[in-house]
Short mmCIF file of C-alpha atoms in Angstrom, two decimals:
data_model
loop_
_atom_site.label_atom_id
_atom_site.label_comp_id
_atom_site.label_asym_id
_atom_site.label_seq_id
_atom_site.Cartn_x
_atom_site.Cartn_y
_atom_site.Cartn_z
CA MET A 1 10.14 3.75 -31.69
CA ASN A 2 10.71 3.52 -35.41
CA ASP A 3 7.03 3.13 -36.22
CA GLU A 4 6.14 6.24 -34.36
CA ARG A 5 8.85 8.28 -35.99
CA SER A 6 7.87 7.35 -39.51
CA PHE A 7 4.27 8.04 -38.60
CA PHE A 8 5.24 11.45 -37.30
CA ILE A 9 7.20 12.28 -40.44
CA LEU A 10 4.16 11.33 -42.46
CA LEU A 11 1.97 13.64 -40.43
CA THR A 12 4.35 16.58 -40.84
CA LEU A 13 3.24 16.64 -44.47
CA ARG A 14 0.07 18.20 -43.10
CA MET A 15 1.72 20.66 -40.77
CA LEU A 16 2.44 23.42 -43.27
CA PRO A 17 -0.55 25.43 -44.45
CA PRO A 18 -1.35 24.72 -48.11
CA PHE A 19 -0.41 28.32 -48.96
CA ALA A 20 3.19 27.58 -48.04
CA VAL A 21 3.51 24.68 -50.47
CA VAL A 22 1.15 25.49 -53.30
CA LEU A 23 3.64 27.52 -55.31
CA PRO A 24 6.46 24.92 -55.47
CA ILE A 25 3.93 22.25 -56.29
CA VAL A 26 2.55 24.27 -59.17
CA SER A 27 6.07 24.86 -60.48
CA TYR A 28 6.74 21.10 -60.35
CA TRP A 29 3.74 20.36 -62.50
CA VAL A 30 4.67 23.18 -64.86
CA PHE A 31 8.18 21.74 -65.07
CA PHE A 32 6.77 18.33 -66.05
CA GLY A 33 4.38 20.02 -68.45
CA LEU A 34 1.42 18.61 -66.59
CA ALA A 35 0.00 21.75 -65.01
CA ASP A 36 -3.75 22.12 -65.31
CA THR A 37 -4.42 18.45 -66.04
CA PHE A 38 -6.58 15.88 -64.26
CA PHE A 39 -3.42 13.87 -63.71
CA ALA A 40 -1.74 16.68 -61.75
CA LEU A 41 -4.75 17.44 -59.61
CA ILE A 42 -5.48 13.79 -58.83
CA TRP A 43 -1.89 13.12 -57.80
CA THR A 44 -1.66 16.25 -55.70
CA TYR A 45 -4.86 15.32 -53.92
CA THR A 46 -3.79 11.73 -53.43
CA ILE A 47 -0.48 12.65 -51.88
CA PHE A 48 -1.98 15.31 -49.64
CA SER A 49 -4.65 12.90 -48.40
CA ILE A 50 -2.18 10.23 -47.36
CA PRO A 51 -1.43 11.57 -43.86
CA LEU A 52 -5.07 11.94 -42.91
CA THR A 53 -5.96 8.57 -44.42
CA VAL A 54 -3.10 6.78 -42.70
CA TRP A 55 -3.96 8.38 -39.40
CA LEU A 56 -7.62 7.42 -39.62
CA ILE A 57 -7.02 3.87 -40.82
CA LYS A 58 -4.27 3.31 -38.27
CA GLY A 59 -6.90 4.01 -35.62
CA PHE A 60 -9.17 1.35 -37.09
CA VAL A 61 -6.37 -1.18 -37.42
CA ASP A 62 -5.38 -0.56 -33.79
CA GLU A 63 -8.92 -1.45 -32.75
CA ILE A 64 -8.49 -4.99 -34.08
CA PRO A 65 -7.20 -7.15 -31.21
CA LYS A 66 -3.68 -8.47 -31.59
CA SER A 67 -4.94 -11.94 -30.79
CA ILE A 68 -6.85 -12.04 -34.10
CA ASP A 69 -3.53 -11.67 -35.86
CA ASP A 70 -2.04 -14.43 -33.67
CA ALA A 71 -5.02 -16.69 -34.28
CA ALA A 72 -4.63 -16.23 -38.02
CA ARG A 73 -0.97 -17.20 -37.79
CA VAL A 74 -1.80 -20.30 -35.77
CA ASP A 75 -4.47 -21.19 -38.32
CA GLY A 76 -1.83 -20.98 -41.03
CA TYR A 77 -2.78 -17.80 -42.89
CA SER A 78 0.00 -16.27 -44.94
CA PHE A 79 0.39 -12.52 -44.54
CA TRP A 80 -1.45 -11.59 -47.74
CA ARG A 81 -4.16 -14.11 -47.19
CA MET A 82 -4.76 -12.75 -43.72
CA PHE A 83 -4.75 -9.24 -45.12
CA ARG A 84 -7.40 -10.14 -47.69
CA ARG A 85 -9.57 -12.52 -45.68
CA ILE A 86 -9.38 -11.07 -42.18
CA LEU A 87 -8.04 -7.54 -42.13
CA ILE A 88 -9.89 -6.00 -45.08
CA PRO A 89 -13.31 -7.36 -44.05
CA LEU A 90 -12.77 -6.20 -40.48
CA LEU A 91 -11.71 -2.78 -41.69
CA GLY A 92 -14.73 -2.43 -43.98
CA ALA A 93 -16.53 0.17 -41.90
CA GLY A 94 -13.35 2.08 -41.24
CA LEU A 95 -12.44 2.15 -44.92
CA ALA A 96 -15.92 3.41 -45.77
CA ALA A 97 -15.76 6.17 -43.18
CA THR A 98 -12.29 7.23 -44.26
CA THR A 99 -13.26 7.26 -47.92
CA ALA A 100 -16.28 9.42 -47.19
CA LEU A 101 -14.35 11.85 -45.04
CA VAL A 102 -11.44 12.25 -47.43
CA TRP A 103 -13.87 12.67 -50.28
CA LEU A 104 -15.63 15.47 -48.39
CA PHE A 105 -12.39 17.30 -47.71
CA LEU A 106 -11.34 17.10 -51.33
CA TRP A 107 -14.73 18.06 -52.69
CA ASN A 108 -14.50 21.32 -50.76
CA GLU A 109 -10.82 21.89 -51.49
CA PHE A 110 -10.17 25.27 -53.12
CA LEU A 111 -6.55 26.36 -53.25
CA PHE A 112 -5.00 23.45 -55.16
CA ALA A 113 -8.05 23.24 -57.37
CA LEU A 114 -7.52 26.85 -58.34
CA LYS A 115 -3.74 26.84 -58.71
CA VAL A 116 -2.70 23.32 -59.78
CA ALA A 117 -5.67 23.20 -62.13
CA GLY A 118 -8.27 25.90 -62.69
CA GLY A 119 -8.01 26.52 -66.44
CA ASN A 120 -9.00 23.46 -68.48
CA VAL A 121 -9.74 21.38 -65.43
CA VAL A 122 -12.14 23.12 -63.11
CA THR A 123 -13.68 21.81 -59.91
CA TYR A 124 -16.86 23.38 -58.65
CA THR A 125 -15.03 25.37 -55.97
CA ALA A 126 -12.54 26.73 -58.49
CA HIS A 127 -15.38 27.67 -60.80
CA LEU A 128 -17.00 30.00 -58.26
CA PRO A 129 -14.53 32.95 -58.54
CA GLN A 130 -15.05 32.91 -62.27
CA LEU A 131 -18.66 33.95 -61.78
CA LYS A 132 -17.77 37.61 -61.94
CA LEU A 133 -18.34 39.64 -65.00
CA GLY A 134 -16.32 42.83 -64.59
CA GLN A 135 -17.81 44.64 -61.62
CA ARG A 136 -20.84 42.42 -61.56
CA THR A 137 -21.11 39.19 -59.54
CA LEU A 138 -23.61 36.66 -60.81
CA TRP A 139 -25.20 36.05 -57.44
CA ASN A 140 -28.06 33.98 -58.84
CA VAL A 141 -25.67 31.55 -60.55
CA PHE A 142 -23.44 31.62 -57.49
CA ALA A 143 -26.31 30.62 -55.23
CA ALA A 144 -27.50 27.93 -57.62
CA MET A 145 -24.02 26.39 -57.79
CA GLY A 146 -23.78 26.50 -54.03
CA VAL A 147 -26.98 24.49 -53.78
CA ILE A 148 -25.95 21.99 -56.43
CA GLY A 149 -22.45 21.73 -55.00
CA SER A 150 -23.78 20.77 -51.59
CA ILE A 151 -25.98 17.94 -52.88
CA PRO A 152 -23.22 15.29 -53.27
CA PRO A 153 -21.76 15.80 -49.76
CA ILE A 154 -25.24 15.57 -48.30
CA ILE A 155 -25.85 12.29 -50.12
CA ILE A 156 -22.47 10.97 -48.98
CA LEU A 157 -23.09 12.01 -45.40
CA ILE A 158 -26.49 10.33 -45.36
CA LEU A 159 -25.13 7.13 -46.92
CA PHE A 160 -22.10 6.93 -44.65
CA ARG A 161 -23.48 8.57 -41.53
CA ARG A 162 -23.18 5.44 -39.41
CA TYR A 163 -19.48 5.09 -40.11
CA ILE A 164 -18.65 8.78 -39.92
CA ILE A 165 -20.28 9.12 -36.51
CA ARG A 166 -18.19 6.21 -35.30
CA LEU A 167 -15.14 7.98 -36.58
CA TYR A 168 -15.87 11.14 -34.62
CA LEU A 169 -16.82 9.21 -31.50
CA ARG A 170 -13.49 7.50 -31.41
CA MET B 1 1.50 -35.86 -29.00
CA PRO B 2 5.04 -34.77 -28.41
CA GLU B 3 7.08 -34.42 -25.31
CA ILE B 4 8.00 -30.75 -25.18
CA ILE B 5 11.33 -29.62 -23.82
CA LEU B 6 12.51 -26.06 -23.33
CA GLN B 7 16.24 -25.67 -22.83
CA LYS B 8 17.71 -22.52 -21.33
CA VAL B 9 15.18 -20.31 -23.04
CA ILE B 10 15.75 -16.58 -22.72
CA LYS B 11 13.49 -13.90 -24.11
CA SER B 12 13.41 -10.16 -23.69
CA LEU B 13 11.17 -7.55 -25.19
CA ASN B 14 12.42 -4.02 -25.96
CA GLY B 15 15.48 -4.70 -23.83
CA LYS B 16 13.41 -5.82 -20.85
CA PRO B 17 13.96 -9.45 -19.83
CA ILE B 18 10.69 -11.37 -19.84
CA LEU B 19 11.92 -14.93 -19.40
CA GLN B 20 15.23 -15.96 -17.89
CA ASP B 21 16.80 -19.37 -18.32
CA ILE B 22 13.65 -21.39 -18.59
CA ASP B 23 14.08 -25.15 -18.45
CA LEU B 24 10.88 -27.11 -18.72
CA GLU B 25 9.84 -30.62 -19.62
CA ILE B 26 6.27 -31.20 -20.56
CA PRO B 27 5.51 -34.92 -20.73
CA ASN B 28 3.48 -36.69 -23.37
CA ARG B 29 -0.31 -36.66 -23.25
CA SER B 30 -0.47 -34.57 -20.13
CA LEU B 31 -2.58 -31.72 -18.90
CA TYR B 32 0.13 -29.31 -17.92
CA CYS B 33 -0.52 -26.12 -16.05
CA ILE B 34 1.63 -23.03 -16.16
CA LEU B 35 0.57 -20.93 -13.23
CA GLY B 36 1.69 -17.40 -12.51
CA PRO B 37 0.41 -13.97 -11.60
CA PRO B 38 -0.19 -11.37 -14.32
CA LYS B 39 3.01 -10.12 -16.03
CA SER B 40 4.98 -13.11 -14.76
CA GLY B 41 5.98 -14.09 -18.29
CA LYS B 42 3.60 -17.00 -18.63
CA SER B 43 1.91 -15.64 -21.75
CA MET B 44 5.30 -15.19 -23.38
CA LEU B 45 6.10 -18.79 -22.47
CA MET B 46 2.88 -19.82 -24.20
CA ARG B 47 3.77 -17.78 -27.29
CA LEU B 48 7.21 -19.37 -27.43
CA ILE B 49 5.80 -22.89 -27.23
CA ALA B 50 3.18 -21.99 -29.83
CA GLY B 51 5.78 -20.58 -32.19
CA LEU B 52 4.34 -17.08 -32.20
CA GLU B 53 7.64 -15.77 -30.85
CA VAL B 54 11.23 -16.92 -31.27
CA PRO B 55 13.44 -17.05 -28.16
CA ASP B 56 16.55 -14.86 -27.99
CA ARG B 57 18.52 -17.86 -26.85
CA GLY B 58 17.80 -21.47 -26.00
CA LYS B 59 16.01 -24.31 -27.74
CA ILE B 60 12.54 -25.72 -27.92
CA LEU B 61 12.26 -29.41 -28.73
CA PHE B 62 9.18 -31.41 -29.68
CA ASP B 63 9.94 -35.11 -29.30
CA GLY B 64 13.63 -34.37 -29.56
CA LYS B 65 13.24 -32.38 -32.76
CA ASP B 66 14.38 -28.76 -32.67
CA VAL B 67 11.35 -26.62 -33.52
CA THR B 68 12.72 -23.31 -32.25
CA GLU B 69 12.44 -21.63 -35.65
CA LEU B 70 9.31 -23.38 -36.89
CA SER B 71 5.94 -21.68 -37.37
CA PRO B 72 2.84 -22.67 -35.38
CA VAL B 73 1.50 -24.64 -38.35
CA GLU B 74 4.72 -26.58 -38.76
CA ARG B 75 4.72 -27.38 -35.06
CA LYS B 76 1.10 -28.56 -35.27
CA VAL B 77 -0.02 -26.54 -32.30
CA ALA B 78 -3.42 -25.03 -31.68
CA VAL B 79 -4.12 -22.10 -29.41
CA VAL B 80 -7.22 -20.91 -27.59
CA PHE B 81 -6.69 -17.26 -26.76
CA GLN B 82 -7.89 -15.45 -23.68
CA ASP B 83 -10.31 -13.30 -25.68
CA PHE B 84 -11.08 -16.31 -27.93
CA ALA B 85 -9.88 -14.33 -31.00
CA LEU B 86 -12.71 -15.49 -33.21
CA TYR B 87 -13.03 -13.72 -36.55
CA PRO B 88 -16.06 -11.50 -35.99
CA HIS B 89 -17.08 -11.39 -39.65
CA LEU B 90 -17.26 -15.17 -40.01
CA THR B 91 -19.90 -17.52 -38.66
CA ALA B 92 -19.08 -20.12 -36.05
CA PHE B 93 -18.85 -22.71 -38.81
CA GLU B 94 -16.48 -20.60 -40.90
CA ASN B 95 -14.40 -19.84 -37.83
CA ILE B 96 -13.99 -23.49 -36.98
CA ALA B 97 -13.34 -24.36 -40.60
CA SER B 98 -10.72 -21.66 -41.18
CA PRO B 99 -7.61 -23.74 -40.44
CA LEU B 100 -8.98 -26.49 -42.70
CA THR B 101 -9.84 -24.15 -45.56
CA ILE B 102 -6.26 -22.97 -45.59
CA SER B 103 -4.79 -26.44 -45.55
CA GLY B 104 -6.78 -27.11 -48.73
CA LEU B 105 -9.10 -29.94 -47.71
CA THR B 106 -12.12 -30.73 -49.85
CA LYS B 107 -15.42 -29.14 -48.95
CA ASP B 108 -17.04 -32.44 -47.91
CA GLU B 109 -14.12 -33.31 -45.68
CA ILE B 110 -14.26 -29.87 -44.05
CA ILE B 111 -17.99 -30.13 -43.36
CA LYS B 112 -17.55 -33.62 -41.97
CA ARG B 113 -14.79 -32.63 -39.60
CA VAL B 114 -16.39 -29.39 -38.42
CA GLU B 115 -19.66 -31.18 -37.71
CA LYS B 116 -17.91 -33.90 -35.81
CA VAL B 117 -16.03 -31.53 -33.53
CA ALA B 118 -19.10 -29.29 -33.13
CA LYS B 119 -21.14 -32.27 -32.03
CA TYR B 120 -18.47 -33.26 -29.56
CA LEU B 121 -18.47 -29.79 -28.05
CA LYS B 122 -22.28 -29.49 -28.21
CA ILE B 123 -22.44 -26.44 -30.46
CA SER B 124 -23.95 -28.05 -33.58
CA HIS B 125 -27.06 -25.88 -33.31
CA ARG B 126 -25.08 -22.63 -33.18
CA LEU B 127 -22.88 -23.10 -36.23
CA ASN B 128 -24.66 -20.53 -38.38
CA HIS B 129 -24.37 -17.74 -35.87
CA TYR B 130 -21.82 -14.96 -35.76
CA PRO B 131 -19.56 -14.58 -32.70
CA SER B 132 -21.47 -11.47 -31.61
CA GLU B 133 -24.59 -13.64 -31.23
CA LEU B 134 -22.98 -16.28 -29.02
CA SER B 135 -22.66 -16.45 -25.24
CA GLY B 136 -19.31 -16.56 -23.45
CA GLY B 137 -19.40 -20.33 -23.01
CA GLU B 138 -20.36 -20.85 -26.64
CA LEU B 139 -17.59 -18.55 -27.84
CA GLN B 140 -15.16 -20.59 -25.84
CA ARG B 141 -16.48 -23.82 -27.31
CA VAL B 142 -16.15 -22.42 -30.82
CA ALA B 143 -12.58 -21.34 -30.05
CA ILE B 144 -11.77 -24.81 -28.71
CA ALA B 145 -13.46 -26.40 -31.72
CA ARG B 146 -11.33 -24.30 -34.06
CA ALA B 147 -8.26 -25.52 -32.20
CA LEU B 148 -9.31 -29.17 -32.16
CA VAL B 149 -10.55 -29.44 -35.73
CA LYS B 150 -7.09 -29.39 -37.24
CA GLU B 151 -6.06 -32.33 -35.08
CA ALA B 152 -3.07 -30.57 -33.61
CA MET B 153 -0.54 -32.29 -31.41
CA VAL B 154 -0.50 -29.63 -28.73
CA LEU B 155 -3.35 -27.52 -27.48
CA LEU B 156 -2.39 -24.33 -25.68
CA LEU B 157 -4.98 -22.41 -23.69
CA ASP B 158 -4.16 -18.89 -22.54
CA GLU B 159 -6.23 -17.97 -19.49
CA PRO B 160 -9.26 -19.63 -21.04
CA PHE B 161 -11.63 -19.18 -18.12
CA VAL B 162 -11.03 -15.54 -17.24
CA ARG B 163 -13.78 -14.21 -19.47
CA LEU B 164 -16.40 -16.69 -18.34
CA ASP B 165 -18.99 -16.50 -15.57
CA TYR B 166 -18.42 -18.47 -12.47
CA LYS B 167 -20.82 -21.28 -13.35
CA VAL B 168 -19.75 -21.61 -16.98
CA ARG B 169 -16.19 -21.68 -15.76
CA GLU B 170 -16.84 -24.83 -13.75
CA ASP B 171 -18.51 -26.51 -16.72
CA MET B 172 -15.63 -25.61 -19.00
CA ARG B 173 -13.08 -26.90 -16.50
CA ALA B 174 -14.83 -30.25 -16.44
CA GLU B 175 -15.14 -30.17 -20.23
CA LEU B 176 -11.44 -29.50 -20.68
CA TYR B 177 -10.59 -32.36 -18.38
CA ARG B 178 -12.86 -34.75 -20.29
CA LEU B 179 -11.46 -33.54 -23.59
CA GLN B 180 -7.85 -34.10 -22.64
CA LYS B 181 -8.56 -37.60 -21.32
CA ASP B 182 -10.65 -38.45 -24.43
CA ILE B 183 -8.31 -37.21 -27.10
CA GLY B 184 -5.08 -37.68 -25.23
CA ILE B 185 -3.31 -34.72 -26.77
CA ASN B 186 -0.92 -32.49 -24.88
CA VAL B 187 -2.92 -29.73 -23.27
CA ILE B 188 -1.03 -26.80 -21.81
CA LEU B 189 -3.10 -24.50 -19.68
CA ILE B 190 -1.79 -21.04 -18.87
CA THR B 191 -3.59 -19.55 -15.91
CA SER B 192 -3.30 -17.11 -13.05
CA ASP B 193 -5.95 -18.89 -10.99
CA PRO B 194 -4.46 -21.46 -8.58
CA LEU B 195 -7.85 -23.14 -8.51
CA ASP B 196 -7.58 -24.00 -12.22
CA ALA B 197 -4.16 -25.48 -11.63
CA MET B 198 -5.26 -27.44 -8.58
CA SER B 199 -8.35 -28.89 -10.18
CA LEU B 200 -6.89 -29.63 -13.62
CA GLY B 201 -3.14 -29.88 -13.80
CA ASP B 202 -1.48 -33.29 -13.88
CA LYS B 203 1.65 -31.28 -13.45
CA ILE B 204 2.05 -27.64 -12.54
CA ALA B 205 4.85 -25.20 -13.18
CA ILE B 206 4.79 -22.00 -11.17
CA ILE B 207 6.35 -18.99 -12.77
CA ASN B 208 7.02 -15.52 -11.45
CA GLU B 209 9.12 -12.64 -12.74
CA GLY B 210 10.29 -14.70 -15.68
CA LYS B 211 11.58 -17.63 -13.68
CA ILE B 212 10.19 -21.07 -13.02
CA LEU B 213 9.97 -21.35 -9.25
CA GLN B 214 8.70 -24.87 -8.88
CA VAL B 215 7.47 -27.81 -10.92
CA GLY B 216 5.48 -30.64 -9.47
CA ASP B 217 2.07 -32.17 -9.00
CA ARG B 218 -0.49 -30.41 -6.87
CA THR B 219 0.21 -32.33 -3.63
CA GLU B 220 3.93 -31.81 -3.92
CA ILE B 221 3.55 -28.08 -4.37
CA TYR B 222 0.92 -27.81 -1.67
CA GLU B 223 2.92 -29.84 0.83
CA LYS B 224 6.38 -28.57 -0.05
CA PRO B 225 6.17 -25.13 -1.65
CA ALA B 226 9.61 -24.08 -2.82
CA ASP B 227 9.43 -20.63 -1.32
CA VAL B 228 7.26 -17.99 0.29
CA PHE B 229 5.86 -16.80 -3.02
CA VAL B 230 4.69 -20.26 -4.04
CA ALA B 231 3.27 -20.91 -0.57
CA ARG B 232 1.37 -17.64 -0.64
CA TYR B 233 0.12 -18.12 -4.18
CA PHE B 234 -0.69 -21.81 -4.29
CA GLY B 235 -3.65 -22.22 -2.04
CA VAL B 236 -7.35 -21.54 -1.98
CA ILE B 237 -6.89 -18.86 0.67
CA GLU B 238 -3.63 -17.09 1.27
CA MET B 239 -1.35 -18.59 3.89
CA ASN B 240 -0.78 -16.85 7.25
CA PHE B 241 2.77 -15.77 7.93
CA LEU B 242 4.45 -14.84 11.18
CA PRO B 243 8.07 -14.27 12.15
CA GLY B 244 9.73 -16.56 14.68
CA SER B 245 13.11 -17.17 16.17
CA VAL B 246 14.88 -20.43 16.99
CA TYR B 247 17.19 -20.53 20.00
CA LYS B 248 18.81 -22.95 22.43
CA ARG B 249 17.99 -23.18 26.13
CA GLY B 250 19.97 -25.82 27.94
CA ASP B 251 19.47 -29.05 26.01
CA GLU B 252 16.30 -27.87 24.40
CA VAL B 253 15.82 -26.05 21.16
CA LEU B 254 12.85 -23.76 21.11
CA LEU B 255 10.92 -21.86 18.54
CA LYS B 256 9.47 -18.64 19.79
CA THR B 257 6.91 -16.45 18.11
CA LYS B 258 4.69 -13.67 19.33
CA ILE B 259 1.81 -16.05 19.89
CA PHE B 260 3.20 -19.48 20.70
CA GLU B 261 6.28 -21.47 21.69
CA LEU B 262 7.38 -24.91 20.52
CA ARG B 263 10.04 -27.44 21.29
CA LEU B 264 11.93 -28.65 18.22
CA GLN B 265 14.07 -31.56 17.08
CA ASN B 266 16.20 -32.18 14.03
CA ILE B 267 16.88 -28.52 13.90
CA LYS B 268 20.37 -28.21 12.54
CA LYS B 269 19.33 -26.12 9.59
CA LEU B 270 16.93 -24.04 11.63
CA LEU B 271 19.48 -23.20 14.30
CA GLU B 272 21.84 -21.93 11.64
CA THR B 273 19.21 -19.57 10.41
CA GLY B 274 18.01 -18.33 13.77
CA GLU B 275 15.23 -16.14 12.49
CA VAL B 276 12.57 -17.84 10.38
CA LEU B 277 9.30 -17.07 8.70
CA ILE B 278 6.52 -19.42 9.69
CA GLY B 279 3.63 -20.27 7.41
CA LEU B 280 0.31 -21.64 8.53
CA ARG B 281 -2.50 -22.44 6.11
CA PRO B 282 -5.98 -21.20 7.06
CA GLU B 283 -7.35 -24.68 6.41
CA HIS B 284 -4.99 -26.15 9.02
CA LEU B 285 -6.57 -24.11 11.79
CA SER B 286 -9.77 -25.28 13.46
CA ILE B 287 -12.10 -23.85 16.05
CA THR B 288 -11.71 -25.44 19.48
CA GLU B 289 -15.40 -25.34 20.27
CA PHE B 290 -15.97 -27.90 17.49
CA GLY B 291 -13.69 -30.37 19.23
CA LYS B 292 -10.25 -30.32 20.73
CA PHE B 293 -7.50 -32.54 19.37
CA GLY B 294 -4.68 -31.26 21.52
CA GLY B 295 -2.74 -29.04 19.17
CA ILE B 296 -1.43 -25.60 19.91
CA SER B 297 -4.25 -23.26 20.74
CA LEU B 298 -4.56 -19.55 20.16
CA LYS B 299 -7.12 -17.01 21.23
CA GLY B 300 -8.14 -14.04 19.18
CA LYS B 301 -10.83 -11.43 18.70
CA LEU B 302 -12.99 -11.76 15.63
CA ILE B 303 -12.50 -8.92 13.13
CA LEU B 304 -14.53 -10.28 10.25
CA SER B 305 -16.29 -13.49 9.34
CA GLU B 306 -16.43 -13.79 5.59
CA VAL B 307 -18.93 -16.40 4.42
CA ILE B 308 -18.02 -17.94 1.05
CA GLY B 309 -20.63 -20.44 -0.04
CA SER B 310 -20.69 -23.12 2.62
CA ASP B 311 -17.36 -22.10 4.15
CA THR B 312 -16.37 -19.18 6.32
CA ILE B 313 -13.07 -17.33 6.52
CA LEU B 314 -12.50 -15.87 9.98
CA HIS B 315 -10.13 -12.95 10.36
CA LEU B 316 -8.84 -13.04 13.93
CA ASP B 317 -6.79 -10.49 15.78
CA VAL B 318 -4.29 -12.60 17.71
CA GLY B 319 -1.79 -9.82 18.30
CA LEU B 320 0.06 -10.08 14.99
CA SER B 321 0.50 -7.23 12.54
CA GLU B 322 -1.96 -8.91 10.20
CA PRO B 323 -5.15 -10.77 11.07
CA LEU B 324 -4.89 -14.54 11.27
CA LYS B 325 -7.12 -16.22 8.70
CA VAL B 326 -8.96 -19.37 9.62
CA LEU B 327 -11.00 -21.49 7.23
CA VAL B 328 -14.09 -22.96 8.85
CA PRO B 329 -15.81 -25.59 6.71
CA GLU B 330 -19.29 -24.38 7.55
CA ILE B 331 -21.25 -21.17 7.90
CA TYR B 332 -20.10 -19.57 11.11
CA ARG B 333 -21.31 -16.12 12.03
CA LYS B 334 -20.38 -14.40 15.28
CA HIS B 335 -20.35 -10.81 16.43
CA GLU B 336 -17.30 -8.73 15.80
CA GLY B 337 -15.07 -8.75 18.86
CA THR B 338 -16.14 -12.21 20.05
CA GLU B 339 -13.23 -14.12 21.49
CA ILE B 340 -12.58 -17.31 19.56
CA GLU B 341 -10.16 -20.08 20.36
CA VAL B 342 -8.54 -21.94 17.50
CA GLU B 343 -5.94 -24.66 17.40
CA PHE B 344 -3.57 -26.21 14.93
CA ASN B 345 -1.27 -29.18 14.68
CA PRO B 346 2.32 -27.87 14.69
CA GLU B 347 3.25 -30.55 12.17
CA ALA B 348 1.35 -28.53 9.59
CA LEU B 349 3.65 -25.51 9.94
CA TYR B 350 5.95 -24.37 7.16
CA PHE B 351 9.36 -22.91 7.95
CA PHE B 352 10.92 -20.48 5.52
CA SER B 353 14.32 -18.87 5.54
CA LEU B 354 14.24 -15.12 5.97
CA LYS B 355 17.32 -14.75 3.78
CA ASP B 356 16.22 -16.30 0.50
CA ASN B 357 12.55 -17.04 1.27
CA LYS B 358 13.08 -20.75 0.54
CA LEU B 359 11.33 -23.53 2.42
CA ILE B 360 13.56 -25.04 5.08
CA ALA B 361 11.29 -27.66 6.58
CA ARG B 362 7.75 -28.70 7.40
CA GLY B 363 6.61 -28.93 10.99
CA GLY B 364 6.33 -32.70 10.73
CA ASP B 365 10.07 -33.04 10.11
CA ILE B 366 11.29 -31.12 13.11
CA ILE B 367 8.84 -31.30 15.92
CA GLY B 368 9.54 -33.60 18.78
#
């Protein structure tokens, strides 16, 4: 099946460990003169989240009965109208869960944050290794950042818990 | 309210043939039943008529106009799906109104039409509820309302009663009948339940393995089933079958089976075949103790008496490989192993060819 093959190719993006691809990616951004910018980090993250996002959302789309699609065609919906009026509302919970999950992964992401950015643009994970002054590690600051850094995911998890549980139950 | 004609329609899916050479004529303003077991291709037939699929070959005509390539909206068809396919995030009102909203009617007109159809289907009080809050029967009514509101020419129903309880099913059958007679549109009912077809269909087409086996009204199909499959399928209780052979002895032609013998007339076709398959409907057998009428009688040991409502199905061991089923129109309970005598009128027999499974004759035609 063509669908399955393209889906598989998409998923292979995730098969290599990030270590294997981080160096070429950094050299790309250096080549374009965009290394260590928000732009570079955002695009890297976006592209690397696509497989997971597609996989999760495909699951939610598959849950919608085919007959809904047929009914919409019989009712006279055009493709885009059906997408907007039927599909998106029905996917609401799934989109929320996926957003939350992808956000959590990226919030905790370290390697790309450190290598693609990490100088001018620093995420909280990439900031942690910088908390060393010579031989001394600033454990107090380290611990404080750990606490602060875990507040947003906790808030997200509480807000989206209903959807995320559904996602794991699937 | 078009007359629908399918000409030599062929459809396959992923290289697997689903429908082969379908020719069908669905008359104006009729309640037409397409009856077939699961996976027989009847749903695909529905989708082709609805315009949800395009045939690989062949034509579909509505009132003589070729609609093969037209969309469901252009064909003015409405469909009620097996799972109702209501939009779960919209209320009953919004669901019913959805085809109208798209066609761009004014708000007042939409409200007027939705309320009219809701009143007709007795769901006016449930219009503000979401599908998840409605019962099976109500969901079905909403689905039918959504189909009716756009004043389509053809209403297709795909196994509409499968998801309903027994009692609601009866109500909805009656409702569908009333609706078709009231509005006079073409209603095409796709079903795997012979009971639906028998109680509703003005005309019935029986389909199996992608082929139309027989088209006719219910008496025609019941009295003259085209082949063994139709005979087995089209009945309240499955027909009994037993092998028999036809041979000549002197001037007489006889039919011999394991359990009875008969003298035959008019047997040219039967003699050619020699071996035949004999069908006998459970409802054509009666218990001798309730009154003899002089038919052929058989004795058998009771294996099971299955009471269904006010009827009983007896399974009798008469020495055949399978038990003989007898429909008794009352509650009749006896101990297992009791010997019971039943009789039948040989004119009610069905004779099928063993070669191609086709009906050769009814008992009435060939019994002297």
